[in-house]
CSV table of C-alpha atoms in Angstrom, one decimal:
chain,number,residue,atom,x,y,z
A,10,UNK,CA,168.1,2.9,45.9
A,11,UNK,CA,165.7,4.4,48.7
A,12,UNK,CA,165.8,1.2,50.6
A,13,UNK,CA,169.5,1.0,50.6
A,14,UNK,CA,170.0,4.3,51.8
A,15,UNK,CA,167.7,3.7,54.7
A,16,UNK,CA,169.3,0.4,55.5
A,17,UNK,CA,172.6,2.6,55.7
A,18,UNK,CA,171.0,5.1,57.8
A,19,UNK,CA,169.8,2.2,60.1
A,20,UNK,CA,173.2,0.7,60.4
A,21,UNK,CA,174.9,4.1,61.2
A,22,UNK,CA,172.3,5.1,63.9
A,23,UNK,CA,172.8,1.7,65.6
A,24,UNK,CA,176.4,2.0,65.7
A,25,UNK,CA,176.3,5.5,67.0
A,26,UNK,CA,173.8,4.4,69.6
A,27,UNK,CA,176.1,1.3,70.5
A,28,UNK,CA,178.9,3.8,70.8
A,29,UNK,CA,176.9,6.2,72.9
A,30,UNK,CA,176.1,3.4,75.4
A,31,UNK,CA,179.8,2.0,75.3
A,32,UNK,CA,180.8,5.8,76.3
A,33,UNK,CA,178.3,6.0,78.9
A,34,UNK,CA,179.6,2.8,80.5
A,35,UNK,CA,183.1,4.0,80.3
A,36,UNK,CA,182.4,7.5,81.7
A,37,UNK,CA,180.6,5.7,84.6
A,38,UNK,CA,184.0,3.7,85.2
A,39,UNK,CA,186.0,6.8,85.1
A,40,UNK,CA,183.9,8.6,87.5
A,41,UNK,CA,184.2,5.5,89.7
A,42,UNK,CA,188.1,5.5,89.4
A,43,UNK,CA,188.0,9.3,89.8
A,44,UNK,CA,186.3,8.9,93.1
A,45,UNK,CA,188.8,6.0,94.2
A,46,UNK,CA,191.7,8.4,93.4
A,47,UNK,CA,189.9,11.4,95.5
A,48,UNK,CA,189.3,8.8,98.5
A,49,UNK,CA,193.1,7.6,98.5
A,50,UNK,CA,194.0,11.2,98.0
A,51,UNK,CA,192.2,12.3,100.9
A,52,UNK,CA,193.6,9.3,103.3
A,53,UNK,CA,197.2,9.8,102.0
A,54,UNK,CA,196.7,13.5,102.8
A,55,UNK,CA,195.3,12.7,106.3
A,56,UNK,CA,198.5,10.4,106.9
A,57,UNK,CA,201.0,12.8,105.8
A,58,UNK,CA,199.5,15.2,108.2
A,59,UNK,CA,199.5,13.0,111.0
A,60,UNK,CA,203.4,12.2,110.0
A,61,UNK,CA,204.1,15.9,110.0
A,62,UNK,CA,202.3,16.3,113.5
A,63,UNK,CA,204.4,13.4,114.9
A,64,UNK,CA,207.7,14.4,113.6
A,65,UNK,CA,207.0,18.3,114.8
A,66,UNK,CA,206.4,16.5,118.3
A,67,UNK,CA,209.4,14.4,118.2
A,68,UNK,CA,211.6,17.4,117.5
A,69,UNK,CA,210.1,19.4,120.4
A,70,UNK,CA,210.7,16.3,122.8
A,71,UNK,CA,214.5,16.1,121.5
A,72,UNK,CA,214.9,20.1,122.0
A,73,UNK,CA,216.2,20.0,118.4
A,74,UNK,CA,215.0,22.7,115.9
A,75,UNK,CA,213.2,21.4,112.7
A,76,UNK,CA,215.1,21.5,109.4
A,77,UNK,CA,214.6,24.4,107.2
A,78,UNK,CA,212.9,24.4,104.0
A,79,UNK,CA,216.3,24.7,102.0
A,80,UNK,CA,217.8,21.9,103.9
A,81,UNK,CA,214.7,19.9,102.9
A,82,UNK,CA,215.0,20.7,99.2
A,83,UNK,CA,218.9,19.7,99.4
A,84,UNK,CA,218.3,16.8,101.3
A,85,UNK,CA,218.3,13.2,99.3
A,86,UNK,CA,216.3,10.4,99.8
A,87,UNK,CA,218.1,6.9,99.6
A,88,UNK,CA,217.2,4.9,96.6
A,89,UNK,CA,216.1,1.7,98.5
A,90,UNK,CA,213.3,3.6,99.9
A,91,UNK,CA,212.1,4.8,96.3
A,92,UNK,CA,211.8,1.3,95.0
A,93,UNK,CA,208.4,-0.2,93.8
A,94,UNK,CA,207.6,-3.5,94.5
A,95,UNK,CA,206.5,-5.8,91.9
A,96,UNK,CA,203.0,-6.2,93.3
A,97,UNK,CA,203.0,-2.2,93.4
A,98,UNK,CA,204.2,-2.0,89.8
A,99,UNK,CA,201.4,-4.6,88.5
A,100,UNK,CA,198.7,-2.3,90.3
A,101,UNK,CA,200.0,0.8,88.6
A,102,UNK,CA,200.0,-1.0,85.0
A,103,UNK,CA,196.4,-2.4,85.6
A,104,UNK,CA,195.4,1.1,86.6
A,105,UNK,CA,196.9,2.7,83.4
A,106,UNK,CA,195.4,0.1,81.1
A,107,UNK,CA,191.9,0.3,82.5
A,108,UNK,CA,192.1,4.1,82.2
A,109,UNK,CA,193.3,3.9,78.7
A,110,UNK,CA,190.2,1.9,77.7
A,111,UNK,CA,187.8,4.3,79.1
A,112,UNK,CA,187.2,6.1,75.9
A,113,UNK,CA,186.0,4.1,73.3
A,114,UNK,CA,187.5,3.9,69.7
A,115,UNK,CA,185.9,6.7,67.3
A,116,UNK,CA,184.0,5.7,64.0
A,117,UNK,CA,186.0,7.3,61.2
A,118,UNK,CA,185.6,7.3,57.5
A,119,UNK,CA,186.7,9.6,54.6
A,120,UNK,CA,183.2,9.7,52.9
A,121,UNK,CA,179.9,8.2,53.6
A,122,UNK,CA,180.4,4.6,52.3
A,123,UNK,CA,183.4,4.0,54.3
A,124,UNK,CA,181.5,5.6,57.3
A,125,UNK,CA,179.0,3.2,56.9
A,126,UNK,CA,181.1,0.1,56.5
A,127,UNK,CA,183.4,1.3,59.6
A,128,UNK,CA,179.9,1.6,61.5
A,129,UNK,CA,178.9,-2.2,60.2
A,130,UNK,CA,182.3,-3.3,61.6
A,131,UNK,CA,181.7,-1.7,64.7
A,132,UNK,CA,178.6,-3.7,65.2
A,133,UNK,CA,180.0,-6.8,64.0
A,134,UNK,CA,182.7,-7.0,66.4
A,135,UNK,CA,180.0,-6.3,69.2
A,136,UNK,CA,177.7,-8.9,68.0
A,137,UNK,CA,175.2,-6.2,67.3
A,138,UNK,CA,172.6,-5.8,64.5
A,139,UNK,CA,170.9,-2.8,62.7
A,140,UNK,CA,167.5,-2.2,64.2
A,141,UNK,CA,164.4,-0.2,63.0
A,142,UNK,CA,165.1,3.5,63.3
A,143,UNK,CA,162.1,4.1,65.0
A,144,UNK,CA,162.8,1.6,67.7
A,145,UNK,CA,166.1,3.7,68.4
A,146,UNK,CA,163.8,6.5,69.9
A,147,UNK,CA,162.3,6.7,73.1
A,148,UNK,CA,158.6,7.2,73.7
A,149,UNK,CA,159.0,11.0,74.6
A,150,UNK,CA,161.5,11.3,71.0
A,151,UNK,CA,158.8,9.4,69.0
A,152,UNK,CA,155.8,11.6,70.4
A,153,UNK,CA,158.0,14.8,69.6
A,154,UNK,CA,158.9,13.2,65.9
A,155,UNK,CA,155.2,12.6,65.4
A,156,UNK,CA,154.2,16.2,66.5
A,157,UNK,CA,156.8,17.8,64.3
A,158,UNK,CA,155.7,15.3,61.2
A,159,UNK,CA,151.9,16.6,61.7
A,160,UNK,CA,152.8,20.1,61.8
A,161,UNK,CA,155.5,19.8,58.8
A,162,UNK,CA,153.7,17.7,56.6
A,163,UNK,CA,150.1,17.0,57.7
A,164,UNK,CA,147.5,18.0,55.2
A,165,UNK,CA,145.4,21.2,56.1
A,166,UNK,CA,142.0,20.7,57.0
A,167,UNK,CA,139.3,22.6,55.5
A,168,UNK,CA,138.2,25.5,57.8
A,169,UNK,CA,135.8,27.5,55.7
A,170,UNK,CA,133.3,29.5,57.7
A,171,UNK,CA,129.8,30.5,56.6
A,172,UNK,CA,131.0,33.7,55.2
A,173,UNK,CA,133.3,31.6,52.8
A,174,UNK,CA,130.5,29.6,51.6
A,175,UNK,CA,128.3,32.9,51.1
A,176,UNK,CA,130.9,34.3,49.2
A,177,UNK,CA,131.5,31.2,47.2
A,178,UNK,CA,127.7,30.7,46.4
A,179,UNK,CA,127.5,34.5,45.2
A,180,UNK,CA,130.4,34.2,42.9
A,181,UNK,CA,128.8,31.0,41.2
A,182,UNK,CA,125.4,32.7,41.4
A,183,UNK,CA,126.8,35.6,39.3
A,184,UNK,CA,128.5,33.3,36.9
A,185,UNK,CA,125.3,31.3,36.6
A,186,UNK,CA,123.4,34.4,35.7
A,187,UNK,CA,125.9,35.5,33.1
A,188,UNK,CA,125.4,31.9,31.7
A,189,UNK,CA,122.0,32.3,31.6
A,190,UNK,CA,121.3,35.8,30.1
A,191,UNK,CA,124.2,35.6,27.5
A,192,UNK,CA,125.2,32.3,26.6
A,193,UNK,CA,122.3,30.2,25.9
A,194,UNK,CA,122.1,28.2,22.5
A,195,UNK,CA,124.5,28.9,19.8
A,196,UNK,CA,122.3,30.6,17.5
A,197,UNK,CA,120.6,32.4,20.5
A,198,UNK,CA,123.7,33.5,22.3
A,199,UNK,CA,124.8,37.2,22.8
A,200,UNK,CA,128.5,35.9,23.4
A,201,UNK,CA,128.8,33.4,20.7
A,202,UNK,CA,128.9,36.1,18.0
A,203,UNK,CA,131.5,37.8,19.3
A,204,UNK,CA,133.6,34.6,19.6
A,205,UNK,CA,132.8,34.0,16.2
A,206,UNK,CA,134.4,37.4,14.9
A,207,UNK,CA,137.4,36.9,17.1
A,208,UNK,CA,138.1,33.5,15.5
A,209,UNK,CA,137.6,35.2,12.1
A,210,UNK,CA,140.5,37.6,12.6
A,211,UNK,CA,142.6,35.0,14.3
A,212,UNK,CA,142.1,32.8,10.9
A,213,UNK,CA,142.8,36.0,8.6
A,214,UNK,CA,146.0,36.8,10.7
A,215,UNK,CA,147.3,33.4,10.4
A,216,UNK,CA,146.4,33.3,6.7
A,217,UNK,CA,148.4,36.8,6.3
A,218,UNK,CA,151.4,35.4,8.3
A,219,UNK,CA,151.4,32.3,5.9
A,220,UNK,CA,151.4,34.5,2.7
A,221,UNK,CA,148.0,35.1,2.2
A,222,UNK,CA,147.5,38.8,0.3
A,223,UNK,CA,143.9,39.4,1.2
A,224,UNK,CA,140.6,38.9,-0.4
A,225,UNK,CA,139.8,39.5,-4.2
A,226,UNK,CA,137.7,42.6,-4.7
A,227,UNK,CA,134.1,41.6,-3.7
A,228,UNK,CA,134.7,38.4,-2.2
A,229,UNK,CA,134.2,37.6,1.4
A,230,UNK,CA,137.5,38.0,3.7
A,231,UNK,CA,137.0,35.2,5.7
A,232,UNK,CA,136.0,32.8,3.0
A,233,UNK,CA,139.2,33.7,1.1
A,234,UNK,CA,141.7,33.3,4.1
A,235,UNK,CA,139.9,29.9,5.0
A,236,UNK,CA,140.2,29.0,1.2
A,237,UNK,CA,144.0,30.0,1.2
A,238,UNK,CA,144.8,27.9,4.2
A,239,UNK,CA,142.9,24.8,3.0
A,240,UNK,CA,145.3,25.0,0.0
A,241,UNK,CA,148.3,25.5,2.1
A,242,UNK,CA,147.6,22.7,4.4
A,243,UNK,CA,146.0,19.9,2.8
A,244,UNK,CA,145.6,16.6,4.6
A,245,UNK,CA,144.3,13.1,3.3
A,246,UNK,CA,141.9,12.8,5.7
A,247,UNK,CA,139.8,15.5,4.9
A,248,UNK,CA,136.9,13.3,3.6
A,249,UNK,CA,133.4,15.4,4.0
A,250,UNK,CA,131.1,12.7,3.2
A,251,UNK,CA,130.1,9.2,4.2
A,252,UNK,CA,129.3,8.0,0.9
A,253,UNK,CA,130.3,8.1,-2.7
A,254,UNK,CA,133.9,9.7,-2.1
A,255,UNK,CA,137.4,8.8,-1.2
A,256,UNK,CA,136.6,5.4,-0.3
A,257,UNK,CA,134.2,6.0,2.6
A,258,UNK,CA,131.2,4.6,0.5
A,259,UNK,CA,128.8,3.0,2.6
A,260,UNK,CA,130.8,2.6,6.2
A,261,UNK,CA,128.9,5.3,7.9
A,262,UNK,CA,126.9,8.3,7.9
A,263,UNK,CA,128.7,11.6,7.5
A,264,UNK,CA,128.3,14.9,6.0
A,265,UNK,CA,129.6,18.4,5.7
A,266,UNK,CA,127.9,19.5,9.3
A,267,UNK,CA,129.3,16.7,11.1
A,268,UNK,CA,132.8,15.3,9.4
A,269,UNK,CA,134.8,17.6,11.6
A,270,UNK,CA,133.8,15.9,14.8
A,271,UNK,CA,133.7,12.3,13.2
A,272,UNK,CA,137.4,12.9,11.7
A,273,UNK,CA,139.5,12.0,14.8
A,274,UNK,CA,142.3,14.4,12.8
A,275,UNK,CA,140.1,17.4,13.3
A,276,UNK,CA,139.8,17.0,17.1
A,277,UNK,CA,141.7,20.0,18.7
A,278,UNK,CA,143.0,18.1,21.5
A,279,UNK,CA,146.0,15.5,22.0
A,280,UNK,CA,143.9,12.6,20.8
A,281,UNK,CA,143.4,14.7,17.6
A,282,UNK,CA,147.2,15.4,17.2
A,283,UNK,CA,148.1,11.9,17.5
A,284,UNK,CA,145.4,10.5,15.2
A,285,UNK,CA,146.6,13.3,12.5
A,286,UNK,CA,150.2,12.4,12.6
A,287,UNK,CA,149.3,8.8,12.4
A,288,UNK,CA,146.9,9.3,9.4
A,289,UNK,CA,149.4,11.5,7.7
A,290,UNK,CA,152.4,9.0,8.2
A,291,UNK,CA,150.4,5.8,7.1
A,292,UNK,CA,148.1,7.3,4.3
A,293,UNK,CA,145.0,6.6,6.2
A,294,UNK,CA,141.8,8.4,7.7
A,295,UNK,CA,140.6,7.7,11.3
A,296,UNK,CA,136.6,8.3,12.2
A,297,UNK,CA,134.4,7.5,15.0
A,298,UNK,CA,130.7,6.7,14.1
A,299,UNK,CA,128.3,5.0,16.6
A,300,UNK,CA,130.9,4.2,19.0
A,301,UNK,CA,133.1,2.4,16.5
A,302,UNK,CA,136.6,3.6,15.2
A,303,UNK,CA,136.7,3.2,11.4
A,304,UNK,CA,139.9,3.5,9.6
A,305,UNK,CA,140.1,3.7,5.9
A,306,UNK,CA,143.0,3.7,3.5
A,307,UNK,CA,143.7,7.2,1.6
A,308,UNK,CA,145.5,8.3,-1.5
A,309,UNK,CA,149.2,8.6,-0.9
A,310,UNK,CA,150.3,11.3,1.3
A,311,UNK,CA,153.9,12.5,2.0
A,312,UNK,CA,155.1,14.2,5.5
A,313,UNK,CA,157.6,16.6,4.7
A,314,UNK,CA,161.0,16.1,6.3
A,315,UNK,CA,164.4,14.1,5.9
A,316,UNK,CA,164.0,12.5,9.4
A,317,UNK,CA,161.6,11.0,11.7
A,318,UNK,CA,161.5,14.2,14.1
A,319,UNK,CA,161.2,16.4,11.2
A,320,UNK,CA,158.1,14.5,9.7
A,321,UNK,CA,156.5,14.5,13.0
A,322,UNK,CA,157.1,18.4,13.2
A,323,UNK,CA,155.9,18.6,9.6
A,324,UNK,CA,152.8,16.5,10.8
A,325,UNK,CA,151.9,18.8,13.5
A,326,UNK,CA,152.5,22.0,11.7
A,327,UNK,CA,150.0,20.6,9.2
A,328,UNK,CA,147.5,19.5,11.6
A,329,UNK,CA,147.4,22.9,13.4
A,330,UNK,CA,147.4,24.7,10.1
A,331,UNK,CA,144.5,22.8,8.9
A,332,UNK,CA,142.6,23.1,12.3
A,333,UNK,CA,142.9,26.9,11.7
A,334,UNK,CA,141.5,26.5,8.2
A,335,UNK,CA,138.4,24.7,9.6
A,336,UNK,CA,138.0,26.5,13.0
A,337,UNK,CA,135.7,29.3,11.4
A,338,UNK,CA,134.1,26.7,9.2
A,339,UNK,CA,135.0,25.5,5.6
A,340,UNK,CA,135.3,27.9,2.7
A,341,UNK,CA,132.4,25.9,1.1
A,342,UNK,CA,130.5,25.6,4.3
A,343,UNK,CA,130.1,29.0,5.4
A,344,UNK,CA,126.6,30.2,4.5
A,345,UNK,CA,125.1,26.9,3.8
A,346,UNK,CA,123.4,26.8,7.2
A,347,UNK,CA,120.8,29.3,8.4
A,348,UNK,CA,123.3,31.0,10.9
A,349,UNK,CA,126.0,31.3,8.3
A,350,UNK,CA,128.6,30.1,10.8
A,351,UNK,CA,129.4,26.8,9.0
A,352,UNK,CA,130.8,23.9,10.7
A,353,UNK,CA,133.5,24.6,13.0
A,354,UNK,CA,135.9,22.4,15.1
A,355,UNK,CA,134.5,20.6,18.2
A,356,UNK,CA,135.5,21.5,21.6
A,357,UNK,CA,138.2,19.6,22.9
A,358,UNK,CA,137.4,15.9,23.8
A,359,UNK,CA,133.9,16.6,22.9
A,360,UNK,CA,134.5,13.8,20.3
A,361,UNK,CA,134.6,11.0,22.9
A,362,UNK,CA,130.9,11.5,23.4
A,363,UNK,CA,130.5,9.7,20.4
A,364,UNK,CA,131.8,6.3,22.4
A,365,UNK,CA,128.7,6.9,24.8
A,366,UNK,CA,126.3,4.4,22.8
A,367,UNK,CA,124.0,4.1,25.7
A,368,UNK,CA,120.5,5.4,26.5
A,369,UNK,CA,117.6,5.8,24.3
A,370,UNK,CA,116.6,9.4,23.9
A,371,UNK,CA,113.5,11.5,22.2
A,372,UNK,CA,111.2,10.2,19.7
A,373,UNK,CA,113.6,8.3,17.4
A,374,UNK,CA,115.0,6.4,20.5
A,375,UNK,CA,118.6,7.4,19.6
A,376,UNK,CA,121.7,7.0,21.7
A,377,UNK,CA,123.6,9.4,23.7
A,378,UNK,CA,126.4,9.4,20.9
A,379,UNK,CA,123.9,10.2,18.1
A,380,UNK,CA,122.5,13.1,20.3
A,381,UNK,CA,125.9,14.6,20.8
A,382,UNK,CA,126.5,14.5,17.1
A,383,UNK,CA,123.2,16.3,16.4
A,384,UNK,CA,124.2,18.9,19.0
A,385,UNK,CA,127.4,19.4,17.4
A,386,UNK,CA,125.7,19.9,14.0
A,387,UNK,CA,123.5,22.8,15.4
A,388,UNK,CA,126.6,25.1,16.2
A,389,UNK,CA,127.8,23.6,19.6
A,390,UNK,CA,131.5,23.9,18.6
A,391,UNK,CA,134.7,25.4,19.7
A,392,UNK,CA,133.6,29.0,18.9
A,393,UNK,CA,130.5,28.4,20.9
A,394,UNK,CA,132.9,26.5,23.9
A,395,UNK,CA,134.7,30.2,24.1
A,396,UNK,CA,131.4,31.8,25.3
A,397,UNK,CA,130.7,29.2,27.2
A,398,UNK,CA,134.1,29.3,29.3
A,399,UNK,CA,133.4,33.0,30.1
A,400,UNK,CA,130.8,32.5,33.0
A,401,UNK,CA,133.2,29.8,34.0
A,402,UNK,CA,136.4,31.9,34.2
A,403,UNK,CA,134.3,34.8,35.8
A,404,UNK,CA,133.3,32.4,38.4
A,405,UNK,CA,136.6,30.9,39.0
A,406,UNK,CA,138.5,34.5,39.1
A,407,UNK,CA,135.9,36.1,41.0
A,408,UNK,CA,135.9,33.5,43.7
A,409,UNK,CA,139.8,33.7,44.2
A,410,UNK,CA,139.7,37.6,44.0
A,411,UNK,CA,137.2,37.3,46.8
A,412,UNK,CA,139.2,34.7,48.8
A,413,UNK,CA,142.1,36.9,48.7
A,414,UNK,CA,140.4,39.8,50.0
A,415,UNK,CA,138.6,38.2,52.7
A,416,UNK,CA,141.9,36.6,53.8
A,417,UNK,CA,143.8,40.2,53.9
A,418,UNK,CA,141.0,42.2,55.4
A,419,UNK,CA,139.4,39.7,57.7
A,420,UNK,CA,142.3,36.9,58.4
A,421,UNK,CA,145.0,39.6,58.7
A,422,UNK,CA,147.2,37.8,56.2
A,423,UNK,CA,149.6,39.8,54.2
A,424,UNK,CA,149.2,40.2,50.3
A,425,UNK,CA,152.3,38.1,49.5
A,426,UNK,CA,151.1,35.2,51.9
A,427,UNK,CA,147.4,35.3,50.2
A,428,UNK,CA,148.9,35.3,46.7
A,429,UNK,CA,151.3,32.6,47.4
A,430,UNK,CA,148.9,30.0,48.9
A,431,UNK,CA,147.1,29.7,45.6
A,432,UNK,CA,145.4,26.5,44.8
A,433,UNK,CA,147.1,24.6,47.5
A,434,UNK,CA,144.6,26.2,50.1
A,435,UNK,CA,141.8,23.8,50.9
A,436,UNK,CA,139.6,26.5,52.0
A,437,UNK,CA,139.9,28.0,48.3
A,438,UNK,CA,139.4,24.6,46.8
A,439,UNK,CA,136.3,24.0,48.8
A,440,UNK,CA,135.0,27.4,47.9
A,441,UNK,CA,135.6,26.8,44.1
A,442,UNK,CA,133.9,23.6,44.5
A,443,UNK,CA,130.6,25.6,45.9
A,444,UNK,CA,131.1,28.1,43.3
A,445,UNK,CA,131.0,25.8,40.5
A,446,UNK,CA,128.5,23.7,42.0
A,447,UNK,CA,126.1,26.7,42.0
A,448,UNK,CA,126.9,27.9,38.4
A,449,UNK,CA,126.2,24.2,37.5
A,450,UNK,CA,123.1,24.2,39.4
A,451,UNK,CA,121.4,27.4,37.8
A,452,UNK,CA,122.8,26.0,34.3
A,453,UNK,CA,121.1,22.7,34.7
A,454,UNK,CA,117.8,24.1,36.0
A,455,UNK,CA,117.7,26.7,33.3
A,456,UNK,CA,118.3,24.3,30.3
A,457,UNK,CA,116.0,21.6,32.1
A,458,UNK,CA,113.3,24.3,32.3
A,459,UNK,CA,113.6,25.8,28.9
A,460,UNK,CA,114.3,22.3,27.1
A,461,UNK,CA,110.8,21.1,27.6
A,462,UNK,CA,111.9,17.7,28.0
A,463,UNK,CA,114.1,17.8,24.6
A,464,UNK,CA,117.3,16.3,25.1
A,465,UNK,CA,119.0,18.1,22.0
A,466,UNK,CA,117.6,21.3,23.1
A,467,UNK,CA,118.8,20.5,26.9
A,468,UNK,CA,122.5,19.7,25.7
A,469,UNK,CA,122.3,22.9,23.3
A,470,UNK,CA,121.6,25.3,26.5
A,471,UNK,CA,124.0,23.0,29.1
A,472,UNK,CA,127.2,24.5,29.7
A,473,UNK,CA,129.7,21.6,29.4
A,474,UNK,CA,132.6,23.5,30.2
A,475,UNK,CA,131.1,24.4,33.6
A,476,UNK,CA,130.2,20.7,34.3
A,477,UNK,CA,133.7,19.7,33.4
A,478,UNK,CA,135.5,22.3,35.6
A,479,UNK,CA,132.6,21.1,38.5
A,480,UNK,CA,133.6,17.4,37.9
A,481,UNK,CA,137.6,18.0,38.2
A,482,UNK,CA,136.8,19.9,41.4
A,483,UNK,CA,134.6,17.4,42.7
A,484,UNK,CA,137.0,14.5,42.0
A,485,UNK,CA,139.8,16.5,43.6
A,486,UNK,CA,137.7,16.8,46.6
A,487,UNK,CA,136.9,13.0,46.6
A,488,UNK,CA,140.4,12.0,46.2
A,489,UNK,CA,141.8,14.4,48.9
A,490,UNK,CA,139.2,12.9,51.5
A,491,UNK,CA,140.6,9.4,50.4
A,492,UNK,CA,144.3,10.2,50.9
A,493,UNK,CA,146.1,9.9,54.3
A,494,UNK,CA,146.6,13.0,56.5
A,495,UNK,CA,150.1,13.3,55.6
A,496,UNK,CA,151.1,15.0,52.2
A,497,UNK,CA,153.3,12.1,51.2
A,498,UNK,CA,154.8,14.4,48.4
A,499,UNK,CA,156.2,17.0,50.6
A,500,UNK,CA,157.4,13.9,53.1
A,501,UNK,CA,159.2,12.4,50.0
A,502,UNK,CA,160.7,16.0,49.0
A,503,UNK,CA,162.0,16.5,52.6
A,504,UNK,CA,163.7,13.0,52.9
A,505,UNK,CA,165.4,13.5,49.6
A,506,UNK,CA,166.9,16.7,50.6
A,507,UNK,CA,168.0,15.2,54.0
A,508,UNK,CA,169.5,12.3,52.2
A,509,UNK,CA,171.5,14.6,49.6
A,510,UNK,CA,172.7,16.9,52.4
A,511,UNK,CA,174.1,13.9,54.4
A,512,UNK,CA,175.8,12.6,51.4
A,513,UNK,CA,177.3,15.7,50.6
């Protein structure tokens, strides 16, 4: 479709240029004819003046008074004197014919399609073909076009000064100190207990919205709410052991501390959603262990709904409800470990680390996938992920805020302009990269020093949320450097807008 529109545009441009050249040639002819007429008119005026002088001299010699204007008006010229010879008539007709062809025929059409067809016919009659639009412009015009394109669609370059880098580094330093002092490991964190309490309140609120009447006298409220949700949102893939139960016997090792990680349906991300709906639909359970995907058959499970869309929606609701029943630990799992937290849900996409079977770490020479499972078993779950996200959010917001403040007070940019630039500013992207790089540097140094070479302890102290954010920013920076200097999305949008304007 785009190629067809471009071909039509080239046809129209070529026809318009041909008509322009034709018109310029005709105007040149018209100018020449005009000059010839002026010369003849001048000659005739001179001849008439000579004749008038001769007549006046003749009257004077004869001693006769010249006729008055009234007599001249009443006089009649004999018809034989007004007759035009055939040669003179042919010359007049040729002049009229030449003049009538001076103005070229216009290219007309009722709509864009007919206008393109008329342009194509105009070119065909003159044995001309459409040419590349860029070849239709002169060198000066092309230079102006390139300059306008660069100004309108050129990618803005990074112009950060030393103060921008100082601000970004300081913001990352603040976030790193918060991470070191207040996050730490799941069991020693200052922020994780607050995240646990917040999740407990959310679970109880969700349970009440679904009909929970509250705990029985003397029972634990959160355990009661979790138990209610587990019964309300049952799933067929909730096997908690890797042996001796529900057909998982002997296939792989799994227990109550890690079954939320190994069961793909318990992942709180898009992968977990698809796995959950698939398992509910096909009466299966999907697990990941040591880099392998294991699918087993389960007892018959019927999704609610009379249509496909209704069943998919029912599977989504069931998945979400079951996640909320497990996010604060299972009803039987809370209190079994030393922390009393129970096994929650993994951080989104954390389960993919089980496919990284490379490496040979620790005394028992374990792979990275096995290390990741042990880290999860020690409390590195979604609730701890909320605590990990706080220094990352602080670094992000503080950097953006300070960038706006500097642009306003130092750069003289209005508040509205500062706010409207947003993430599209390459300066801001570079500042965020430096800020999160500083955060990751401090976090990695702290984890490395306090771990004493223990890989599990190192990962427990590492902020994977900060690493992920820094990784995405670094990838964006690399892609921006590898792209062309033109913003192709902006060019495409402008071209499509112009085509739509031309067509309408």
